[in-house]
Short mmCIF file of C-alpha atoms in Angstrom, two decimals:
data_model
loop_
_atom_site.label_atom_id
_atom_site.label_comp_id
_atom_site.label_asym_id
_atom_site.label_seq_id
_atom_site.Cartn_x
_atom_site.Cartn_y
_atom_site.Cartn_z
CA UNK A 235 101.61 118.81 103.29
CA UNK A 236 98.27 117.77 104.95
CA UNK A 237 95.70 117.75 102.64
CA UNK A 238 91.65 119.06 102.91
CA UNK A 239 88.46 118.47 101.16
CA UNK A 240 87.17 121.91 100.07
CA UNK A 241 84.22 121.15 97.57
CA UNK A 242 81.89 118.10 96.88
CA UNK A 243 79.15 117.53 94.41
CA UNK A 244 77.53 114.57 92.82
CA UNK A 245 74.81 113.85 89.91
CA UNK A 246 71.89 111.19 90.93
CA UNK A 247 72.20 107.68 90.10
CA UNK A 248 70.13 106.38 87.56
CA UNK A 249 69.75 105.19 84.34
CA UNK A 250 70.68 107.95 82.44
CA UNK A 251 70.11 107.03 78.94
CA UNK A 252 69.55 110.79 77.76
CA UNK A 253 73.03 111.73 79.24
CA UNK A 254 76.77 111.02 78.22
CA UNK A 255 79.30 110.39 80.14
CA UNK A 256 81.24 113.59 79.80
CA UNK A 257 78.42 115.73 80.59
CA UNK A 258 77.57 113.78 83.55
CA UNK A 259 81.38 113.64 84.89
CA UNK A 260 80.78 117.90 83.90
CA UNK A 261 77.97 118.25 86.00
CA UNK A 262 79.52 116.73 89.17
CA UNK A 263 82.80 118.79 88.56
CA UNK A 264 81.57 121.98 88.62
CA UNK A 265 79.31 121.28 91.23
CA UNK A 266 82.40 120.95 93.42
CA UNK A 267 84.05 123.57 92.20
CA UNK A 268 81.44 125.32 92.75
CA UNK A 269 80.48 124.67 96.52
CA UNK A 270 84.63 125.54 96.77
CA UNK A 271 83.72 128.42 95.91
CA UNK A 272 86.37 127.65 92.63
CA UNK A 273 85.95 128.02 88.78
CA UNK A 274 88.98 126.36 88.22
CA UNK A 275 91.15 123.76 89.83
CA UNK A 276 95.14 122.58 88.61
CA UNK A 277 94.89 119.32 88.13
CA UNK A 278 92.08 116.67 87.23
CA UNK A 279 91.95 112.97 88.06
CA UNK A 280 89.28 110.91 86.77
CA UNK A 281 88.17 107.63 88.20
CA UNK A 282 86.55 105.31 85.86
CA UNK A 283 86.43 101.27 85.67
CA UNK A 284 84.78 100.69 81.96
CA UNK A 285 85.08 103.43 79.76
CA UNK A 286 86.84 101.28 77.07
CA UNK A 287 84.28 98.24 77.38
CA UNK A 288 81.38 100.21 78.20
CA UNK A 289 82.03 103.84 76.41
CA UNK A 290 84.60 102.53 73.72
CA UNK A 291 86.25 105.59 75.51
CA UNK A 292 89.73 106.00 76.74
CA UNK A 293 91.30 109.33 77.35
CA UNK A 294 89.01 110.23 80.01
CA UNK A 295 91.00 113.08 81.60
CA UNK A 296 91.32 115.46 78.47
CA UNK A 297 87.81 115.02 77.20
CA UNK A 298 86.19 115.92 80.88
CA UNK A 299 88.58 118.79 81.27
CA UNK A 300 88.18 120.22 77.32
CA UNK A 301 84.11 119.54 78.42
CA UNK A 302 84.59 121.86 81.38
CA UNK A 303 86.55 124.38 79.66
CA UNK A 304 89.38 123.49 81.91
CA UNK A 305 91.71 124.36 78.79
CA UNK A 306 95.24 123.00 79.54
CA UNK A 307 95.51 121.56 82.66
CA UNK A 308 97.16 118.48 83.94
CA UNK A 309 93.97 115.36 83.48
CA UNK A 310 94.50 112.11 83.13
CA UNK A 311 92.24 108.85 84.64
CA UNK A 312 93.18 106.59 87.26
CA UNK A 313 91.81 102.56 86.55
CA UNK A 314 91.87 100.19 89.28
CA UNK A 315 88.44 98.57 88.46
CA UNK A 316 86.17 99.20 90.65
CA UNK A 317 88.31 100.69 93.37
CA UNK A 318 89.14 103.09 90.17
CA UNK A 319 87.28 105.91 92.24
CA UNK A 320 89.41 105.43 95.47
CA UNK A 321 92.47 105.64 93.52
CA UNK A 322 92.05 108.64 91.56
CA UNK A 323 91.39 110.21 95.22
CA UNK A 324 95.00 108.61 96.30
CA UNK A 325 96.64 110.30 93.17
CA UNK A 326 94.68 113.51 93.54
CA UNK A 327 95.74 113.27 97.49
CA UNK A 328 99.56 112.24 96.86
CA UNK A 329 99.47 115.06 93.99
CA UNK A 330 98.52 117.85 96.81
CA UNK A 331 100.64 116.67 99.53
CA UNK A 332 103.62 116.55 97.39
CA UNK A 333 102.80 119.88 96.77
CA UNK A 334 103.51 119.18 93.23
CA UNK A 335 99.28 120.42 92.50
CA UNK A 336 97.59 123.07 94.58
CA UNK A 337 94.08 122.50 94.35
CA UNK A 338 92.95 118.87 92.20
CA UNK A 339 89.66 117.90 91.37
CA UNK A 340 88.83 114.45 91.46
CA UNK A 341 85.93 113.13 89.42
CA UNK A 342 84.41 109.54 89.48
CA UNK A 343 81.96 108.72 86.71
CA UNK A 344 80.66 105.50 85.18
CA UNK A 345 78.40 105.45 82.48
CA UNK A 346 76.91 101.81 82.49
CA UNK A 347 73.39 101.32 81.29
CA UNK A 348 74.32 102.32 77.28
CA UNK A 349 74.50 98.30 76.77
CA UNK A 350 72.44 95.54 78.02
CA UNK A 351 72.59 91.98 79.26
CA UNK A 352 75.38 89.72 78.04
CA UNK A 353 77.07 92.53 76.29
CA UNK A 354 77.43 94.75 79.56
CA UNK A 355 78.44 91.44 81.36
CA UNK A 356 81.05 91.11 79.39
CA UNK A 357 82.18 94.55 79.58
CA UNK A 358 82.13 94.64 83.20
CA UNK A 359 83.90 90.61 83.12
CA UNK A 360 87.56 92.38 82.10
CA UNK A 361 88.29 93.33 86.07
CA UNK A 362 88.58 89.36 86.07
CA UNK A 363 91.89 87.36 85.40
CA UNK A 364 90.84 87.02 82.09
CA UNK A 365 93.83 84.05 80.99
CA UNK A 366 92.25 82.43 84.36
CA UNK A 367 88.84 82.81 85.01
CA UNK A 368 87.48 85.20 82.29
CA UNK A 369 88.04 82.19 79.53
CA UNK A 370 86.16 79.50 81.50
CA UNK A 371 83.22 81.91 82.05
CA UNK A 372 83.23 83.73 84.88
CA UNK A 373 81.98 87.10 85.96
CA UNK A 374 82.22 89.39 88.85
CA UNK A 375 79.29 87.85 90.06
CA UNK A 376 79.69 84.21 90.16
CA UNK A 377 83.03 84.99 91.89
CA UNK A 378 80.99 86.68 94.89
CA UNK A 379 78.62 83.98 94.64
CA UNK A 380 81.37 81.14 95.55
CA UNK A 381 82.56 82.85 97.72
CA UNK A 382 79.14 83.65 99.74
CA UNK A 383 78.51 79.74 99.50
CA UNK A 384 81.78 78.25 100.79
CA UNK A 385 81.20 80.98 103.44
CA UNK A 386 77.72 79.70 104.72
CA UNK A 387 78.93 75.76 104.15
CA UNK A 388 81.97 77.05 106.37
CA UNK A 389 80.30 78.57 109.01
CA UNK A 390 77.24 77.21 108.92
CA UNK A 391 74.91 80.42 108.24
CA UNK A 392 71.58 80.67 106.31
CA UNK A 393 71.02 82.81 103.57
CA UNK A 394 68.72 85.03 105.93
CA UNK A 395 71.68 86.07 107.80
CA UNK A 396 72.82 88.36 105.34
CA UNK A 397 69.32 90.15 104.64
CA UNK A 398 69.92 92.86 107.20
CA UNK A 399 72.33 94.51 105.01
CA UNK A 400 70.22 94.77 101.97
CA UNK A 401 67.16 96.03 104.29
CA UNK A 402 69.91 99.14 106.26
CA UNK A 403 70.71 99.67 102.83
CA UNK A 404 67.46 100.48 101.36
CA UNK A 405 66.14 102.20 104.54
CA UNK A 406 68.76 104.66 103.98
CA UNK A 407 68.65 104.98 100.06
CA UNK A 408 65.16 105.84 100.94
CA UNK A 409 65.43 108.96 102.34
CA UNK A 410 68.77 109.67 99.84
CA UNK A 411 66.70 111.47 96.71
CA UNK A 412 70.09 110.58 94.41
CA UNK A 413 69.60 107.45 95.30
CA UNK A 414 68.73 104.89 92.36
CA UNK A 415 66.17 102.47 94.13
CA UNK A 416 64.42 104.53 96.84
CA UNK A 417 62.21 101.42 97.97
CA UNK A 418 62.53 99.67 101.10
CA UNK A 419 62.84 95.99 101.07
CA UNK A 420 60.46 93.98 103.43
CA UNK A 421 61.45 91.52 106.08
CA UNK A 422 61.61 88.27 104.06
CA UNK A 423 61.87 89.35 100.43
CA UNK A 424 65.77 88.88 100.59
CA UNK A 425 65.39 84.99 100.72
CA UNK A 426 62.82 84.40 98.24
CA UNK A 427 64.10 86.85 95.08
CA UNK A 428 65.65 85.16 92.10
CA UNK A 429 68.93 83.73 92.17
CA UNK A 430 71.75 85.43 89.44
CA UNK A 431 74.60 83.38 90.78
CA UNK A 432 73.55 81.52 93.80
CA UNK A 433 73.43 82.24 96.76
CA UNK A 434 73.80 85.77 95.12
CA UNK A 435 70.39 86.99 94.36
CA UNK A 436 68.69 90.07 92.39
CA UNK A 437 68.17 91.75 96.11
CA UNK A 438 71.47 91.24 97.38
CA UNK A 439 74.09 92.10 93.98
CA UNK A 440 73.97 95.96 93.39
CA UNK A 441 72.88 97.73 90.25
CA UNK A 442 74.38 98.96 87.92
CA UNK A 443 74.10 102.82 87.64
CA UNK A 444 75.19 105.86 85.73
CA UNK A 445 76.15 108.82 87.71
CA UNK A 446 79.35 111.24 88.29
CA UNK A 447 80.63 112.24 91.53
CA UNK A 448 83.81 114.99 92.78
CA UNK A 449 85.82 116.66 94.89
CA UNK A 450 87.99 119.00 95.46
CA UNK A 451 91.10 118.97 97.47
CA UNK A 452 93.86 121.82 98.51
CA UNK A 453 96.34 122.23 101.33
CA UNK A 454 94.83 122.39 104.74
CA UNK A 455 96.55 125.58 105.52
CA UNK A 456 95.03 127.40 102.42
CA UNK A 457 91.13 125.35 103.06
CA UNK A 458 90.32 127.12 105.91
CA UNK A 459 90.09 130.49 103.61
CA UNK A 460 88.41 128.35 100.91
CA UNK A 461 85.37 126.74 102.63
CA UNK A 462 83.80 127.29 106.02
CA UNK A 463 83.79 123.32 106.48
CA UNK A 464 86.62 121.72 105.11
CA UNK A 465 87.24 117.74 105.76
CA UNK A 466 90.46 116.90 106.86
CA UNK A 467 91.89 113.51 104.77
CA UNK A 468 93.72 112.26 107.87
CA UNK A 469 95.07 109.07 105.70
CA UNK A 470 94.99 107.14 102.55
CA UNK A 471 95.98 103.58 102.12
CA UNK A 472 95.92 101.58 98.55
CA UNK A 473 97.07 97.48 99.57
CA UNK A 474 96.81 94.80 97.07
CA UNK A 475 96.20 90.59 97.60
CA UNK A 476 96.69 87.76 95.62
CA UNK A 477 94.69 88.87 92.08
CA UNK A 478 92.93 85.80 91.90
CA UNK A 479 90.61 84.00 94.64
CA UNK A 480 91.70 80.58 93.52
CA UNK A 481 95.50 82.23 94.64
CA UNK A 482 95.08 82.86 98.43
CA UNK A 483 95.58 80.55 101.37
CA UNK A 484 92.55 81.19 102.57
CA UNK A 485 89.44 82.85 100.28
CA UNK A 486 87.17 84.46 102.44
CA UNK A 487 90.02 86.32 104.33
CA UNK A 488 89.99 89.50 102.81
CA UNK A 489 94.04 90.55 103.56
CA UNK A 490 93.93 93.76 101.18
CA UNK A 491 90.77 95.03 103.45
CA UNK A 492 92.14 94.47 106.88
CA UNK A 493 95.74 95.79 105.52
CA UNK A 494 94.56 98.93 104.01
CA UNK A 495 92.46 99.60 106.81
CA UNK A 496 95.23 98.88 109.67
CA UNK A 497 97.60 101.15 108.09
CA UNK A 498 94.70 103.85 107.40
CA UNK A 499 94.27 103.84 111.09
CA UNK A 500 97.33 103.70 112.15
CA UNK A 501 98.97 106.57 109.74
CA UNK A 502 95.98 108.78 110.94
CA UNK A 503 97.04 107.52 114.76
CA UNK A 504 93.36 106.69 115.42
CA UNK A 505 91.82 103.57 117.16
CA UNK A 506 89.23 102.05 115.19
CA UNK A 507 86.33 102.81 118.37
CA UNK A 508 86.97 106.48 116.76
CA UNK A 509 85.61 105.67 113.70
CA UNK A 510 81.46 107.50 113.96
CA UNK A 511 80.61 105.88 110.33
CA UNK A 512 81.60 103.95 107.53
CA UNK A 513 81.52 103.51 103.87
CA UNK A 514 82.54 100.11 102.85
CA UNK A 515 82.62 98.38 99.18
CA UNK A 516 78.53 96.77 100.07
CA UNK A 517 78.08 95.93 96.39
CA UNK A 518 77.75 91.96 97.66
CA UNK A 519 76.73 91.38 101.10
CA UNK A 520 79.49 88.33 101.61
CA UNK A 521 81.94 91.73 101.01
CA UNK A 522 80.16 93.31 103.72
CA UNK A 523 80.24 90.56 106.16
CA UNK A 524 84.07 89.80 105.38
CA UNK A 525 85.07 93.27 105.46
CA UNK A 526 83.31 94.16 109.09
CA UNK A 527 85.51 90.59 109.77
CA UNK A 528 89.11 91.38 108.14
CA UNK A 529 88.78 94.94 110.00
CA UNK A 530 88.38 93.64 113.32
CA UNK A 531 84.37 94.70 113.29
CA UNK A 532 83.56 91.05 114.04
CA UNK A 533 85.35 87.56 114.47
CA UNK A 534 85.96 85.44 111.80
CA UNK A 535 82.43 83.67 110.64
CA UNK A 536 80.54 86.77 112.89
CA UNK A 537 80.55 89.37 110.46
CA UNK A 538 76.44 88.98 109.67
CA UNK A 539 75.57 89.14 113.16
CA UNK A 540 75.47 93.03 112.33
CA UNK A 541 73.39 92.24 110.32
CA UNK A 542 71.07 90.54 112.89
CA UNK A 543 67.30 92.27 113.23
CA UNK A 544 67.19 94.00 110.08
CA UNK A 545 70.20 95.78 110.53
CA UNK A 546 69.42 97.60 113.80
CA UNK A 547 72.90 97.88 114.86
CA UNK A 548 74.24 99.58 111.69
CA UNK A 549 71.36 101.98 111.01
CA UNK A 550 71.82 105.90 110.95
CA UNK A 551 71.74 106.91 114.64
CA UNK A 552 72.91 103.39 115.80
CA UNK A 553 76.51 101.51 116.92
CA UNK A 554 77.38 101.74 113.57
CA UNK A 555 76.59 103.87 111.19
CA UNK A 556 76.66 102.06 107.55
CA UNK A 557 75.85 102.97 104.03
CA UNK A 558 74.50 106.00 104.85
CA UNK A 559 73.57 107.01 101.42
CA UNK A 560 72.08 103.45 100.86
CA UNK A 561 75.05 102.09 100.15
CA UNK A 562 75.92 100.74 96.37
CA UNK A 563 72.60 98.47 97.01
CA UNK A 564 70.47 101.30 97.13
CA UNK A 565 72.22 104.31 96.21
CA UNK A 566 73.67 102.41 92.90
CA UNK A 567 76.70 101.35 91.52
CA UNK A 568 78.20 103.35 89.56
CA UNK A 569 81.56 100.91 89.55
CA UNK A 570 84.67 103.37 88.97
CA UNK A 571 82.76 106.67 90.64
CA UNK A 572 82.02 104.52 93.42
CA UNK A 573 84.82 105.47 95.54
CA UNK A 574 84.10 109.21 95.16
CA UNK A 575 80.49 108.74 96.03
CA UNK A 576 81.61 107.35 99.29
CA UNK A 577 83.81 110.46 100.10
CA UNK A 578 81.25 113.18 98.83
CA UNK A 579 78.79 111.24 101.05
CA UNK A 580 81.34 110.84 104.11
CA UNK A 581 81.53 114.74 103.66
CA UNK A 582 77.99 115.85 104.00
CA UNK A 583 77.89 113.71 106.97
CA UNK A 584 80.92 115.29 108.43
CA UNK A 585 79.88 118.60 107.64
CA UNK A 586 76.46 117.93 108.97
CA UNK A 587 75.15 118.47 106.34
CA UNK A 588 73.73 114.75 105.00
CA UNK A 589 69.82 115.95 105.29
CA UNK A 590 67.38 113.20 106.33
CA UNK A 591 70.78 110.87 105.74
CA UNK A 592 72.21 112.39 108.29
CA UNK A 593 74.53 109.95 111.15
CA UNK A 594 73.85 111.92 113.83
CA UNK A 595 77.25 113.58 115.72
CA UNK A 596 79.27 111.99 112.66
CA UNK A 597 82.91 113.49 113.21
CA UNK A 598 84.97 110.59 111.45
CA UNK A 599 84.61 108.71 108.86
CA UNK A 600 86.67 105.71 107.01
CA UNK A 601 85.53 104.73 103.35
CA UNK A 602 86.82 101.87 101.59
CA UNK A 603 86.43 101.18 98.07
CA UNK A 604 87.27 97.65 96.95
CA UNK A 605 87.66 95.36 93.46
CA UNK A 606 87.90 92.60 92.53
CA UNK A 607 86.53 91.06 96.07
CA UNK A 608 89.78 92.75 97.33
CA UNK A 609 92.35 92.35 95.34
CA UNK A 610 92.72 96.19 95.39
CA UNK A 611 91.53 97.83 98.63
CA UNK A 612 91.14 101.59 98.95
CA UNK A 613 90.85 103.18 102.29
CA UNK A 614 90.37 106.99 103.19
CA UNK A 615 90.02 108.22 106.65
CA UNK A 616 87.78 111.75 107.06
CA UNK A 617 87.47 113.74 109.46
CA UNK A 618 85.31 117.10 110.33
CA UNK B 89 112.26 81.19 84.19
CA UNK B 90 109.65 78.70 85.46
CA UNK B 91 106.39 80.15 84.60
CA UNK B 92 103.29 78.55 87.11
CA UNK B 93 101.54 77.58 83.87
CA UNK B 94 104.62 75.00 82.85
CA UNK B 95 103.12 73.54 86.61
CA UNK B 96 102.05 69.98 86.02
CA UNK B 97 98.54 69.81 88.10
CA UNK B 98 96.63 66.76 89.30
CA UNK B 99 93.31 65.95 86.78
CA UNK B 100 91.88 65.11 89.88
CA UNK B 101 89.91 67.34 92.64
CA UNK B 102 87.16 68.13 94.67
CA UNK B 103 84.55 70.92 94.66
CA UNK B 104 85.55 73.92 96.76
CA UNK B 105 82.93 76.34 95.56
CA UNK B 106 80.25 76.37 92.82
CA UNK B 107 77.43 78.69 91.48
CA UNK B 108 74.92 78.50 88.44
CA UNK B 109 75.12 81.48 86.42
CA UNK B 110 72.06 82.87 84.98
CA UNK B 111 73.39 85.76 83.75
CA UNK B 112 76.91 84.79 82.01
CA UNK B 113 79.24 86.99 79.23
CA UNK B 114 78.29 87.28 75.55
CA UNK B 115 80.54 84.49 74.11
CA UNK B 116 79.05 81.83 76.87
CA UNK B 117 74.91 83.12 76.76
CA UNK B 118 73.99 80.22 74.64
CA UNK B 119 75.66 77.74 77.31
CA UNK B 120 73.61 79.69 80.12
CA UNK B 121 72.66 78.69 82.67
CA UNK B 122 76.35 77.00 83.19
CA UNK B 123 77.65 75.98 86.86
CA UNK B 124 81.16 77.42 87.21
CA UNK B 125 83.16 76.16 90.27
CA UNK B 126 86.29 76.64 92.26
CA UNK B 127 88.03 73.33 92.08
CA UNK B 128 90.68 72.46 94.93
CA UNK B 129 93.14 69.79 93.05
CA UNK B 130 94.47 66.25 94.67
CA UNK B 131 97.98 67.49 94.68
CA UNK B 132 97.35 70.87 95.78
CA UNK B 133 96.30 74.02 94.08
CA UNK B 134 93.51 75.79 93.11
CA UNK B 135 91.48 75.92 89.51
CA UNK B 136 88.07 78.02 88.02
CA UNK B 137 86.52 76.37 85.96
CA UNK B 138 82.93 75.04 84.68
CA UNK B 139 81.74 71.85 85.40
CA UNK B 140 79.93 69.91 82.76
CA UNK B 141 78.31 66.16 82.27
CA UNK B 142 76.26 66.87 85.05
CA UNK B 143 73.29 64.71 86.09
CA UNK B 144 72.28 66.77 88.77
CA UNK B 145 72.93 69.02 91.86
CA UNK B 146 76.57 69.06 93.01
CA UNK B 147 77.86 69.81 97.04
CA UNK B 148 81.04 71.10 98.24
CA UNK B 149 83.67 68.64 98.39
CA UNK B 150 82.05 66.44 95.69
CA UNK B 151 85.40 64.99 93.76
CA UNK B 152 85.48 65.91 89.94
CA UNK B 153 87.91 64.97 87.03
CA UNK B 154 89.65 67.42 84.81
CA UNK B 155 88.16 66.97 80.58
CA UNK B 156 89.00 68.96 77.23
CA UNK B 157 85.69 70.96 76.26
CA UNK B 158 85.14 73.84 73.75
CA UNK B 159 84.90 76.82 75.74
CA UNK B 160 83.33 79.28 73.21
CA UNK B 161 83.15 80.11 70.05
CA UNK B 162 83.71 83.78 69.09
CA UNK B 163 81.62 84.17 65.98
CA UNK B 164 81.22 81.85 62.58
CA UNK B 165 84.44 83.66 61.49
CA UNK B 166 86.20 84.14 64.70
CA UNK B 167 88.55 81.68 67.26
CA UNK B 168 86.87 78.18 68.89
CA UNK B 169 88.38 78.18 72.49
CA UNK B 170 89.52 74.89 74.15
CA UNK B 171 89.80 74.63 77.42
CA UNK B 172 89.22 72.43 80.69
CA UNK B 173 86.02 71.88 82.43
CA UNK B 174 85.70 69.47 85.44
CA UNK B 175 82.82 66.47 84.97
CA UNK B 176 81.54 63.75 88.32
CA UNK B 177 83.91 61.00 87.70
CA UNK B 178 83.31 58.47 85.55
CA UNK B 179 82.08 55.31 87.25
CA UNK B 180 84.20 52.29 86.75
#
């Protein structure tokens, strides 16, 4: 059974400290259901990284469906970190095309900014090995910050290299009024802003945000009644690596991305030239340079040059379309809705219907939501 | 079964990675700002771990020696975690 996106809605990201989590995961539900033109769907899937640390919540699916007076139905929550978005979409995708669920709504929703400092770094240090790296200290961040360092001893490239990103990222949050930091960054400011876990600074790490985001998804022989637009989900891939970076031959080879991604392409028999925009897991800029390099974007060590001249090659109307939305830099990272901001995003843009975001022409679109710097690797493939 | 923990490793190693951590977990704020570091072992093998005894800056490929250090200490009522840390070696 092919499957079709038929409805897509999302909440800003922010710090939403007068909002829970349900009523935020709510919002964005029946906003999809609603642009489906639906006021009820079969089956929910929720995709959510830190409920338990952050929310001291588990049970995710029942308490989002009792909230939306879905009474009954099938709900449960998908975790894979912060890939937990992109694989609540896989589950709500396999569930359609077994044909086992008729229409599924998929929710992402991550509600971060209820606890501060070392307490949320903690919460958000569980997606680590914690046996391994956890005990001796380590956090999400200091993992991407090795990483970025042995990159630029390895290859040889400044920290300046990488500023393009943040700058593409922030020109398009700009214009993205759901986006949580709406500023532009200045040529310059990337090198100079204080150091978290260096070379990882305050302007290249994303924030963390609260926000919800959904979809809907039915049989592509039944979406065509349903929506005038529907997105086609031409293929899913989920691929795993080594959990640990310390693990794999080589560290800043990202196998899971350039897996996930051949398979994506080649189960939706598409070259990657076909490919008008992408979403990619930008919550580090080392993860955006190694993932343009394990998908075949760039050669090995090359994967800033698209960065090169504040981004000009990946803007909105450019070579590349990237981050659209701003990216989780700009836009905000909600962690485990992450993955579903990416497709509800991927959708306007295929529909044409992004606003001042909008890649111009956009037909297909692969998004790929990542955690752990890859050690699970989520990749979608959309088309209009 | 052979679990890769019963793996005897090599004390010995050399710098693969580091960063300083400004912002680290509960348990380890009052050791922040703490240099953690991916250490690549003599006889093969990866470890993370913090490096400690430090007199100053460190480079990639510096060589470092596995110690016993208190990792954390989860409360006046709760566990005090043991653990390895790497240090410069000791000069003879």
């Amino acid at each position: 059974m092919r499957v079709s996106i038929v409805g897509a809605g999302m909440t800003s990201v922010a710090e939403h400290w007068s909002r829970s989590l349900r009523e935020l995961a709510a919002e964005a539900g029946k906003a999809a259901l609603a642009d489906a033109g639906l006021s009820t769907a079969d089956a929910l899937y929720v995709g959510n990284a830190y409920g338990a640390t952050f929310n001291h919540q588990t049970q995710l699916g029942s308490l989002i469906a009792d909230e939306m007076q879905l009474k009954g139905i099938e709900a449960f929550s998908c975790e894979a970190g912060e890939a937990s978005g992109g694989v609540a979409l896989r589950c709500g995708y396999l569930a359609v095309a077994s044909g086992m669920v008729r229409t599924a709504l998929v929710i992402g929703v991550e509600k971060a900014t209820d606890i501060v400092g070392p307490a949320r770094v903690s919460a958000r240090s569980v997606s680590l090995d914690a046996d391994m790296e956890g005990i001796n200290g380590a956090t999400p961040t200091a993992m991407a910050g090795m990483v970025m360092r042995r990159y630029m001893d390895e290859y040889g490239v400044d920290l300046g290299s990488f500023e393009g990103f943040s700058i593409n990222a922030h020109r398009n949050g700009a214009v993205n009024p759901l986006a949580m930091y709406r500023n532009r960054m200045r040529e310059g400011a990337f090198v100079k802003a204080p150091m978290i876990a260096d070379p990882v600074s305050l302007f290249d790490g994303a924030p963390d945000g609260d926000g919800a985001a959904a979809i809907v998804l039915t049989r592509s022989d039944v979406a065509e009644d349903l929506a005038p637009q529907p997105v086609r989900i031409l293929s899913s891939a989920v691929k795993t690596d080594r959990f640990m970076l310390q693990d794999r031959e080589d560290p800043l080879w990202l196998e899971a991305v350039a897996d996930s991604a051949s398979t994506a392409l080649a189960n939706a028999d598409i070259a990657r030239e076909e490919v008008d925009l992408l979403e990619i897991h930008d919550a580090f800029t080392i993860l955006t340079a190694l993932s343009l390099e394990a998908m075949g974007y760039s050669e090995r060590g090359r994967g800033w040059s698209w960065a090169q001249s504040g981004g000009a090659k990946i803007a909105r109307d450019a070579e590349l379309p990237l981050s659209t939305f701003g990216g989780h830099k700009s836009r905000g990272n909600p962690a485990g809705a992450s993955g579903i901001y990416q497709a509800v995003e991927a959708v306007l843009q295929l529909r044409g219907g992004a606003g001042a975001n909008q890649a111009p022409g956009a037909k297909t679109a692969l998004i790929q939501n990542m955690a752990g710097l890859g050690s699970t690797v989520v990749t979608h493939i959309l088309r209009g | 079964m052979k679990s890769g923990i019963d793996t005897k490793i090599s004390p010995h190693g050399t710098i693969y990675s580091f960063t300083r951590l400004q912002e680290a977990p509960e348990a380890y704020s009052a050791q922040a700002p703490y240099t953690l570091a991916i250490v690549e072992l003599d006889d093969g093998g990866r470890v993370t771990a913090q490096l400690t005894d430090l007199d100053g800056p460190v480079q990639i490929g510096d060589p470092v020696e596995m110690v016993t250090r208190k990792l954390r200490t989860d409360g006046a009522r709760g566990m005090i975690v043991y653990g390895y840390k790497f240090r410069p070696p000791l000069k003879q």
